[in-house]
Short mmCIF file of C-alpha atoms in Angstrom, two decimals:
data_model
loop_
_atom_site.label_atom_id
_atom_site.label_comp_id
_atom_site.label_asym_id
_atom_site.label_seq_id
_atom_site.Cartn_x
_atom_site.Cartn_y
_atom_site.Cartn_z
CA UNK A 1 0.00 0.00 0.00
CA UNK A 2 2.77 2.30 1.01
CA UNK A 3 4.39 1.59 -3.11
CA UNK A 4 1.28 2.10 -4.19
CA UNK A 5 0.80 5.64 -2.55
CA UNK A 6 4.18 6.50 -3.71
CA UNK A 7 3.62 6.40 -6.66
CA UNK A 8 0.09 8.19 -6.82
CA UNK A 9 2.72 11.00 -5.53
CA UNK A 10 4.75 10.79 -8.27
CA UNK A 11 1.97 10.36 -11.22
CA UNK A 12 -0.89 11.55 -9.73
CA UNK A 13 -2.69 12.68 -13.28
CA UNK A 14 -3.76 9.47 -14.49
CA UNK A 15 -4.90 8.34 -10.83
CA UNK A 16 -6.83 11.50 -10.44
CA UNK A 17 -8.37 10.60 -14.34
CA UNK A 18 -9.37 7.78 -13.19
CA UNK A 19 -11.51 8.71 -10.11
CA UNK A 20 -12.66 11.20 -12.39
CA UNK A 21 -13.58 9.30 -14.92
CA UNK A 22 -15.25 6.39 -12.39
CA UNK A 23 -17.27 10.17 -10.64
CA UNK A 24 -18.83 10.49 -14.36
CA UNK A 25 -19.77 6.86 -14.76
CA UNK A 26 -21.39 6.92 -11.54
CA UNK A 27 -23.57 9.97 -11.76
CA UNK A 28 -24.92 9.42 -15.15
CA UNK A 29 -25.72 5.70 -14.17
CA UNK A 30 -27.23 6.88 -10.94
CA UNK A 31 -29.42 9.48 -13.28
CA UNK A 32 -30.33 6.64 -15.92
CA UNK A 33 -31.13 4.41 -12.63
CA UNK A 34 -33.54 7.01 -11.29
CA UNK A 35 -35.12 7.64 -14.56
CA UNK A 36 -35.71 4.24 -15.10
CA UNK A 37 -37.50 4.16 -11.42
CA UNK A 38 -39.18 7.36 -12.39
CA UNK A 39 -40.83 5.87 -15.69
CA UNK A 40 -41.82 1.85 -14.30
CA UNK A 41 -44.20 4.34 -11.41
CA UNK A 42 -45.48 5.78 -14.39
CA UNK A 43 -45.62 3.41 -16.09
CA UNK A 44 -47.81 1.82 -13.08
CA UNK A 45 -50.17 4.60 -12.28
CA UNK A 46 -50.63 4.91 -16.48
CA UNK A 47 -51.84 1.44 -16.66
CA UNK A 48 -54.11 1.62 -13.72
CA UNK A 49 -55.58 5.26 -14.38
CA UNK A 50 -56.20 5.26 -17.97
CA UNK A 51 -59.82 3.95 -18.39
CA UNK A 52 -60.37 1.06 -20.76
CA UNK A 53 -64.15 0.77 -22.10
CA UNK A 54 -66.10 -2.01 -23.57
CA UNK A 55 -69.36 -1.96 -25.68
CA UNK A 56 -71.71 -4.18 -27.54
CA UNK A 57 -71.53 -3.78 -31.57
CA UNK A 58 -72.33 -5.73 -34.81
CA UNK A 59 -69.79 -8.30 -36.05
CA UNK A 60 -68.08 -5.23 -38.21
CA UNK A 61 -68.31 -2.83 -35.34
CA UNK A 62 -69.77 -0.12 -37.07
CA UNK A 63 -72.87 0.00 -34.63
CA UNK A 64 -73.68 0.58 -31.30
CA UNK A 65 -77.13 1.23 -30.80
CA UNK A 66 -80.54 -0.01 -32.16
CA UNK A 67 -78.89 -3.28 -31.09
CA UNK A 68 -82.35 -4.89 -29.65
CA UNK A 69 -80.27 -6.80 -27.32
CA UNK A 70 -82.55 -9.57 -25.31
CA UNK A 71 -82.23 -8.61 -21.18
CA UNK A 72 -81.12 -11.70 -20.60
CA UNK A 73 -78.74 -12.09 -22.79
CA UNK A 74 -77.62 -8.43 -21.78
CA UNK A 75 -77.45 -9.77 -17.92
CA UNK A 76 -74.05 -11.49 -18.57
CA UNK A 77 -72.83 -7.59 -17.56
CA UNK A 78 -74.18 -7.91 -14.48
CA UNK A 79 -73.63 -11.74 -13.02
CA UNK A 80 -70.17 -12.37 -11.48
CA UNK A 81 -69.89 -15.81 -13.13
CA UNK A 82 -70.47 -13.53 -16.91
CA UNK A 83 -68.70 -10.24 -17.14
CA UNK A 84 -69.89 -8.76 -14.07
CA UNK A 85 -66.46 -9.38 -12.00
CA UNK A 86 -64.90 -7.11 -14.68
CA UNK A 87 -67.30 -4.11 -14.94
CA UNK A 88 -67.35 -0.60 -12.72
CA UNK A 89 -69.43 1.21 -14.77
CA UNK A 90 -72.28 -0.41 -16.87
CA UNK A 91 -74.02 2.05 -18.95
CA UNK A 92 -77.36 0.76 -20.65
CA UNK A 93 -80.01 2.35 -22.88
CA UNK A 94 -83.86 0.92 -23.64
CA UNK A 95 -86.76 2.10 -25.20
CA UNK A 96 -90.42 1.66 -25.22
CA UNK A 97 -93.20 3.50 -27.11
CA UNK A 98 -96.10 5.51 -25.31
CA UNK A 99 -99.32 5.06 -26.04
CA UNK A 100 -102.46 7.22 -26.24
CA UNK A 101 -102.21 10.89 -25.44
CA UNK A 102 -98.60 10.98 -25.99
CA UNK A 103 -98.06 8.28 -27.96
CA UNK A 104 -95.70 10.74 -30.51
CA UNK A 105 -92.89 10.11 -27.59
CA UNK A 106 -90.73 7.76 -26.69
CA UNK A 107 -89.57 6.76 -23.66
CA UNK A 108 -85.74 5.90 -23.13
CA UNK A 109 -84.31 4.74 -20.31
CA UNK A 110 -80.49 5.54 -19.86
CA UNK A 111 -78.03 5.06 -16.87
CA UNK A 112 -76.10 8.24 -18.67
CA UNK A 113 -75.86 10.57 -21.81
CA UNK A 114 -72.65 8.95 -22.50
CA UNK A 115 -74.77 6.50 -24.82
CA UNK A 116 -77.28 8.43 -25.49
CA UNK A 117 -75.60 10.54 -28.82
CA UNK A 118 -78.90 13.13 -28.99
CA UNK A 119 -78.04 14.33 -25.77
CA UNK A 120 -74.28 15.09 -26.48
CA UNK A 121 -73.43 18.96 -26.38
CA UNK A 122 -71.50 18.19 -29.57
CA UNK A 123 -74.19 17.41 -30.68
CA UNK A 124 -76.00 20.84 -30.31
CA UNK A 125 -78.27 19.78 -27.51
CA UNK A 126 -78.16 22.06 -24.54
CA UNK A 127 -79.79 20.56 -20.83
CA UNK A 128 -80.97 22.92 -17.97
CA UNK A 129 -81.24 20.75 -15.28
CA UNK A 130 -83.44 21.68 -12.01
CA UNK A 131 -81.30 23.07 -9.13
CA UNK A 132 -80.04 19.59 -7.13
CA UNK A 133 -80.63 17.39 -10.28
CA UNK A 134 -77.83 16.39 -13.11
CA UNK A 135 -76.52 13.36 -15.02
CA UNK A 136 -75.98 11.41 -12.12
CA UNK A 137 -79.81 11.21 -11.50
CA UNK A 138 -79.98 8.85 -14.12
CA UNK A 139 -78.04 5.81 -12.47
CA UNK A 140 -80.12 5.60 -9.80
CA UNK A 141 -84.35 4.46 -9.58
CA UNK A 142 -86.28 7.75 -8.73
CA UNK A 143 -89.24 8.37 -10.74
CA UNK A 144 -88.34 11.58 -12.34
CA UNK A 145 -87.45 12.59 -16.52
CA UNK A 146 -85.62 14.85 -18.87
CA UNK A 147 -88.24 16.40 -21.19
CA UNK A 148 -87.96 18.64 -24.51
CA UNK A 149 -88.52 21.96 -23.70
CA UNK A 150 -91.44 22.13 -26.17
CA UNK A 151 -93.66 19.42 -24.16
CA UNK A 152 -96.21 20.81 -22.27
CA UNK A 153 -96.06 19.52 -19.20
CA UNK A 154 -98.56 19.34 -15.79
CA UNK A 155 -97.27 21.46 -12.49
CA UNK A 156 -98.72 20.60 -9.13
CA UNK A 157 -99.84 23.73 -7.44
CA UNK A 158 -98.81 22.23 -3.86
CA UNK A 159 -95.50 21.38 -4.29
CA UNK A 160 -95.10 23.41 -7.40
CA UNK A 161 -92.95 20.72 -9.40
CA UNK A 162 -93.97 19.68 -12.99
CA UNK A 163 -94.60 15.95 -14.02
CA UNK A 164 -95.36 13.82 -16.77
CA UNK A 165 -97.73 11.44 -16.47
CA UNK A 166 -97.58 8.69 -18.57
CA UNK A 167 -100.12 5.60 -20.53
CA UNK A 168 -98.59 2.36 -21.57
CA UNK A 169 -100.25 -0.80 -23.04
CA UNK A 170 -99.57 -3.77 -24.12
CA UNK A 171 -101.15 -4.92 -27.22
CA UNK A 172 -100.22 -8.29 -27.57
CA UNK A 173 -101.45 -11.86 -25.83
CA UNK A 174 -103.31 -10.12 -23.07
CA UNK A 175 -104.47 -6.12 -24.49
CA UNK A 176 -106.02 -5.34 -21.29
CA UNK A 177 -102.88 -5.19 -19.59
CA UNK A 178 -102.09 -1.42 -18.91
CA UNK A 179 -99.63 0.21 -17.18
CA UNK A 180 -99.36 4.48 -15.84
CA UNK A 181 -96.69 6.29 -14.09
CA UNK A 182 -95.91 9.55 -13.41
CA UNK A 183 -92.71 11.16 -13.82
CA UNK A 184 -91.11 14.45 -12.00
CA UNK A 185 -89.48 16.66 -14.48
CA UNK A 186 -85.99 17.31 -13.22
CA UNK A 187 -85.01 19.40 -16.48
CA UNK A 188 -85.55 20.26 -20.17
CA UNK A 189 -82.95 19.97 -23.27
CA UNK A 190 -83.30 21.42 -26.65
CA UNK A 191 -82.00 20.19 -29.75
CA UNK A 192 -81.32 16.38 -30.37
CA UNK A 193 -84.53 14.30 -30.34
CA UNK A 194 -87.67 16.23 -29.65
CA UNK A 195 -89.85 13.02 -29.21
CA UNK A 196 -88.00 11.26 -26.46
CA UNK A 197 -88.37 11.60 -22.50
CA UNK A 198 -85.37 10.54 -21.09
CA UNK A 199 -85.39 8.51 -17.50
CA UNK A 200 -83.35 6.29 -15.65
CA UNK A 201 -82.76 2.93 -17.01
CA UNK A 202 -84.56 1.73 -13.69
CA UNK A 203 -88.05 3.19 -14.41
CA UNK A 204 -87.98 1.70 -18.27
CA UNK A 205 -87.41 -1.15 -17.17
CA UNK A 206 -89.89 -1.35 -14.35
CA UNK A 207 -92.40 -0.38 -17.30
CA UNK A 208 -91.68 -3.55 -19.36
CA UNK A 209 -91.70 -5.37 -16.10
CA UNK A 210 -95.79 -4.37 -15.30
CA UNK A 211 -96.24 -4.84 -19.00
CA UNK A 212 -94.68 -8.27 -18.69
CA UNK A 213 -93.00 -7.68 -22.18
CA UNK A 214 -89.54 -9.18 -22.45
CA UNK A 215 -86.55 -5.69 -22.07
CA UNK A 216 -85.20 -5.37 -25.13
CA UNK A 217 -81.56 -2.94 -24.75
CA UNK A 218 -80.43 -0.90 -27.32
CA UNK A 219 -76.75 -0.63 -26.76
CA UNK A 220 -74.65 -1.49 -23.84
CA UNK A 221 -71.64 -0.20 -22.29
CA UNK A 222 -69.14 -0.64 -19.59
CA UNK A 223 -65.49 0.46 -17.78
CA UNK A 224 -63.22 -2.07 -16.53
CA UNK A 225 -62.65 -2.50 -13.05
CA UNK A 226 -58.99 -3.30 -13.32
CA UNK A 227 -56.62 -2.62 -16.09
CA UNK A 228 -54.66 -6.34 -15.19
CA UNK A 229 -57.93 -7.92 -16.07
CA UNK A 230 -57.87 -6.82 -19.83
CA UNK A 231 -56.26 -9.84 -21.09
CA UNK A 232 -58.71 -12.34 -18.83
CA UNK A 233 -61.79 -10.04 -20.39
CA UNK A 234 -60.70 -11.08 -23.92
CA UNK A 235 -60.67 -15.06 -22.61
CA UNK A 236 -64.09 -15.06 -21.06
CA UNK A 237 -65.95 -12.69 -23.58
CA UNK A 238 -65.28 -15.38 -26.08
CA UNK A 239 -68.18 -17.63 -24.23
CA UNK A 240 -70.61 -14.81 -25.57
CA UNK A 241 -69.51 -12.26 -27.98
CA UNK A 242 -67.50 -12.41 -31.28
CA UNK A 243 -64.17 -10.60 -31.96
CA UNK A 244 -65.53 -7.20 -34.11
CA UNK A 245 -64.42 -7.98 -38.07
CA UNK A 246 -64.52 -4.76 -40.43
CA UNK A 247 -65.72 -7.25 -42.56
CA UNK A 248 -68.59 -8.73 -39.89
CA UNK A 249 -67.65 -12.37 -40.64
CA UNK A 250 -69.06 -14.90 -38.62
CA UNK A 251 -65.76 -16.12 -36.47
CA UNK A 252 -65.74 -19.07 -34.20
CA UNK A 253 -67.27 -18.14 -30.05
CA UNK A 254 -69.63 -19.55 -27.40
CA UNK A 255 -72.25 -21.73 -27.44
CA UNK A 256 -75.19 -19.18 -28.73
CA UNK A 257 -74.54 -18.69 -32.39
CA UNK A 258 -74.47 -15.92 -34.61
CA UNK A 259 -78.41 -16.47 -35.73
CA UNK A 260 -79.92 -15.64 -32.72
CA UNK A 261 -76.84 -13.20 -31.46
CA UNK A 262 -74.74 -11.32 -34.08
CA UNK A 263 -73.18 -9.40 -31.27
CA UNK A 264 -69.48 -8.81 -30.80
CA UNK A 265 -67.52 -6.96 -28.16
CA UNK A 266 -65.52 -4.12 -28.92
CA UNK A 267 -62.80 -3.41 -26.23
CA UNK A 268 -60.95 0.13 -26.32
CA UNK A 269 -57.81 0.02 -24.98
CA UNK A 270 -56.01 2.27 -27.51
CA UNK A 271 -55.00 4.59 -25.65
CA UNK A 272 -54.02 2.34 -22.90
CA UNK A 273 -51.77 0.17 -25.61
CA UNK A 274 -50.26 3.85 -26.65
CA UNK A 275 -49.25 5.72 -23.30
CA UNK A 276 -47.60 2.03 -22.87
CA UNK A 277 -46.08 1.96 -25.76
CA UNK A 278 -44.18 5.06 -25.20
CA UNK A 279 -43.60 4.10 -21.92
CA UNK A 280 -41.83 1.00 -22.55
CA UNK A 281 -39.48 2.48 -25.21
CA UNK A 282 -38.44 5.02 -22.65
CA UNK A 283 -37.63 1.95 -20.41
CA UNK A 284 -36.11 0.27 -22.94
CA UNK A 285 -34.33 3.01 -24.09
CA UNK A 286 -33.11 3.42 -20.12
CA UNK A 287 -32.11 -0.22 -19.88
CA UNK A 288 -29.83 0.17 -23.04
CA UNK A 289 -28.15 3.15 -21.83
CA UNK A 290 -27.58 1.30 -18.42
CA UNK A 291 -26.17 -1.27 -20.39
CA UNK A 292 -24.03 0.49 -22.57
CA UNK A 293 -22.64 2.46 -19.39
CA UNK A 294 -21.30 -0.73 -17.64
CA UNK A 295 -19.94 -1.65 -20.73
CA UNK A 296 -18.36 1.47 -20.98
CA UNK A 297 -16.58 0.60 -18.05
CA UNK A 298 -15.24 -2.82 -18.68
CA UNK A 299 -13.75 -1.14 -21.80
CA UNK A 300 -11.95 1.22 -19.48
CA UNK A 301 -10.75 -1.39 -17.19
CA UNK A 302 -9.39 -3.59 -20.23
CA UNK A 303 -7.83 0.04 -21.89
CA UNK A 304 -6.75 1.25 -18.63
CA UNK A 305 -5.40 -2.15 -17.79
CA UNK A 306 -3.78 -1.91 -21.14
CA UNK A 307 -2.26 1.07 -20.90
CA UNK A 308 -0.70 0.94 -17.29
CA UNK A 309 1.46 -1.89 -18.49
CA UNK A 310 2.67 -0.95 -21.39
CA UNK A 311 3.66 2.55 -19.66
CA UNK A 312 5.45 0.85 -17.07
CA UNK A 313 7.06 -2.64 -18.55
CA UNK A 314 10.20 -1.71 -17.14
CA UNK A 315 9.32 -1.87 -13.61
CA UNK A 316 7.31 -4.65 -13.76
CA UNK A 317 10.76 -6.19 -15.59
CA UNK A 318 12.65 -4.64 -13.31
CA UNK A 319 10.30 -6.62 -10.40
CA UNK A 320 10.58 -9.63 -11.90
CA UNK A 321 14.40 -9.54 -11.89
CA UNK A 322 14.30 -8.99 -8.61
CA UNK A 323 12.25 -12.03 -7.67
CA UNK A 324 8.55 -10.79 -7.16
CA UNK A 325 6.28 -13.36 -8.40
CA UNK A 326 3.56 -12.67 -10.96
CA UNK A 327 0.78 -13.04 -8.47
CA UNK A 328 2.01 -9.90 -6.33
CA UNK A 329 3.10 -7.76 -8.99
CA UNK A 330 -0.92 -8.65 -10.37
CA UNK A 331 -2.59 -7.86 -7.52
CA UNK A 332 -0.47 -4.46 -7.11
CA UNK A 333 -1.75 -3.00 -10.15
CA UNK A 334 -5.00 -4.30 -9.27
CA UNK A 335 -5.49 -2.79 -5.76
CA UNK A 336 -4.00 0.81 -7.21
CA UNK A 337 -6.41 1.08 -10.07
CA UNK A 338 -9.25 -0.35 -8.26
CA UNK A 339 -8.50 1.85 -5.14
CA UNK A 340 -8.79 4.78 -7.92
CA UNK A 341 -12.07 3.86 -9.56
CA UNK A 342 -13.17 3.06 -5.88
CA UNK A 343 -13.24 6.42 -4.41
CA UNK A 344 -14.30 7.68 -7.96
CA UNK A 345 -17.63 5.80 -7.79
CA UNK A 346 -17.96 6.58 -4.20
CA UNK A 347 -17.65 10.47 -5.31
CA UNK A 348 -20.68 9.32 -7.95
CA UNK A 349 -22.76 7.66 -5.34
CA UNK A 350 -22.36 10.32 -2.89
CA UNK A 351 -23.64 12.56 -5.36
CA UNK A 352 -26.94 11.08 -6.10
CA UNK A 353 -27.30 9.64 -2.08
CA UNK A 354 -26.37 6.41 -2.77
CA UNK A 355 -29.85 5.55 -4.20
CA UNK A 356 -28.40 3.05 -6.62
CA UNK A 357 -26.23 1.54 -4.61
CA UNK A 358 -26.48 -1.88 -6.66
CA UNK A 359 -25.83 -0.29 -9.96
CA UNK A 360 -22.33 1.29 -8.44
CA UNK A 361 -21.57 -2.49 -7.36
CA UNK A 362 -22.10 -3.97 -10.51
CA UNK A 363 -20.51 -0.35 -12.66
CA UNK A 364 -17.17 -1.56 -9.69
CA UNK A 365 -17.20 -5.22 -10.95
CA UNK A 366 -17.51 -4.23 -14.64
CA UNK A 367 -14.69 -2.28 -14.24
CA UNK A 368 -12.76 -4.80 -12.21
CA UNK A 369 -13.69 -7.72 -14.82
CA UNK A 370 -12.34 -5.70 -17.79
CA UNK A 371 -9.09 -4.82 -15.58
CA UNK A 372 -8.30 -8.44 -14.60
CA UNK A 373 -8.74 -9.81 -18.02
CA UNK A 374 -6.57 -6.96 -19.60
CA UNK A 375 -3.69 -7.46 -16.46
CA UNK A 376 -4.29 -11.58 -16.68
CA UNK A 377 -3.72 -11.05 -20.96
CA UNK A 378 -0.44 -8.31 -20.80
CA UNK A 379 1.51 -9.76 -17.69
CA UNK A 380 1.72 -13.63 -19.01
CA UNK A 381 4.21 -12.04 -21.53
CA UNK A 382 8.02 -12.17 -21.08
CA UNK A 383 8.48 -8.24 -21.09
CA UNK A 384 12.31 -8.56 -20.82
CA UNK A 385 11.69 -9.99 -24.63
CA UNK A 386 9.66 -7.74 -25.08
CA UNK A 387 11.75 -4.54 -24.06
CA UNK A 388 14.62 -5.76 -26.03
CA UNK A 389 12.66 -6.11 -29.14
CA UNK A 390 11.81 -2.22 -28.58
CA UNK A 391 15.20 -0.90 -28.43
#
């Protein structure tokens, strides 16, 4: 050790290089280490944040409502040995015509506008809603409606609210079977489909219930509950829905066929797949750079290895000569270059906190590999040969 320190006195340049050199390394692997760390929790909170929706359509996916879906066909969304396991947010839309006085309107039953395209802003349709009422209204059971603001409607002088009140019938086996509600109006729109009240899915389907007439849905979307279940979604949707073609061919599922069912299931995870796309190329991109850093240092250990005996092949001669075996002489070399890159990476980790501390280990044993090999290669030669062959 004391050699060795003597002789960082004498030629302190290249030892000082060489902590340098190992400071660099460190930091910037330290930086790739935390950027790497920085982009898997995004990459994380991406995959779990970014809703991924699911909706009935045709076999060629180019429709999503006017599907006349049977109810229980459509309760596979709700039972936790169908889909139900996998849904947060089920959105559903039915219809049923009125009869009599208002038979000109329709009544649709909706769990929110999100399906329901005549009621989109975009759309040019503009809702005033009652003071304590919105969207939300619709996912629950309370009798109450969204009206066009042309529809004359009834106001009740005690409580001074305005309702609709409502005539169904059903015309077919049994045409004495009638059915009346009445509805508070919670708002008005203007624009999309003058001819519809709009009420939550709950009281339409309570009317086909009275009427005993079998719920036919109209379209039928959901959220998933968990971003890890996608791939399990695609497996079980298979017993029931088809894969959407562009071409609407008939591909092999379930145990329904496509007479009776031509429904298929149209998952969007688009921009799921996308933000982890470009996620996974930055962490790809991190790993390579990691990569190409501790090979970056093996190089330098073989180089610096290289170079440190070629400078000084007449003192290691000169060593030899005087009796010190191979062994020593290697391990001399070793302990003063390693002892230099040492403290350099220590100067690194310091740095950054020591946060990667198993990144400086393995940038150290890159280093140290690269050194041995190029010290194990350079000092099995007869350098007394070799020096003579110089002059």
């Amino acid at each position: 050790m004391r050699h060795t320190i003597r002789r960082f006195q004498r030629r302190p340049v290249p030892a000082i290089g060489v902590m340098l050199f190992a400071a660099v390394l460190a930091v910037v692997l330290c930086g790739l280490q935390k950027s790497n760390e920085a982009e898997l929790e995004k990459y994380n909170g991406t995959y779990h944040t970014i809703p991924v929706q699911f909706s009935v359509t045709n076999l060629s996916a180019t429709k999503a409502t006017d599907l006349n879906i049977p109810n229980f066909f459509a309760d596979v969304f709700i039972q936790e040995d169908g889909l139900g396991r996998f849904v947060s947010d089920l959105q559903r839309v039915c219809t049923h015509s009125i009869t009599g006085q208002n038979s000109r309107y329709m009544l649709v039953g909706i769990t929110s506008t999100a399906l329901s395209i005549e009621l989109w802003a975009e759309n040019g349709t503009y809702i005033h809603w009652d003071e304590g009422y919105g969207e939300g209204t619709f996912a629950g059971n309370e009798p109450v409606c969204l009206v066009p603001d042309t529809m004359i409607v009834s106001n009740e002088e005690e409580t001074g609210t305005s309702y609709v009140e409502l005539d169904f019938a059903f015309w077919g086996i049994d045409p004495t079977t009638e059915y009346s509600c009445k509805l508070r109006v919670i708002g008005t729109y203007k624009g999309g489909d003058g001819n519809a009240i709009y009420c939550p899915f709950a009281i339409c389907e309570k009317v086909y219930t009275e009427l005993k007439e079998p719920l036919s849905i109209q379209a039928i979307r959901a959220t998933l509950r968990s971003n890890d279940d996608l791939g399990e979604l695609r497996d079980v949707s298979k017993q029931w829905f088809a894969e959407p073609n562009p071409l609407g061919e008939q591909t092999p599922w379930g145990d329904y066929g496509y007479t009776y069912y031509p429904y298929a299931l149209d998952i969007d995870d688009e921009l799921l797949q996308q933000a982890v796309a470009t996620l996974q190329t930055r962490i790809a991109i991190n790993r390579i750079c990691t990569v190409l850093v501790l090979c970056l240092s093996a190089v330098a250990g073989l180089l610096i290895g290289f170079l440190m005996v070629r400078s000084r092949r007449r003192e290691i001669a000169l060593m030899r000569t005087m009796g010190t075996p191979t062994p020593a002489i290697f391990a001399g070399f070793l302990i003063e270059q390693m002892l230099c890159f040492g403290l350099g990476t220590a100067l690194g980790g310091a740095y950054n906190r020591w946060d990667s501390a198993d990144s400086l280990g393995i940038l150290a044993a890159a280093f140290l590999a690269g050194l041995v090999a190029a010290l194990f290669l350079f000092l099995r030669k007869n350098l007394l040969v070799t020096l003579k062959e110089d002059e």
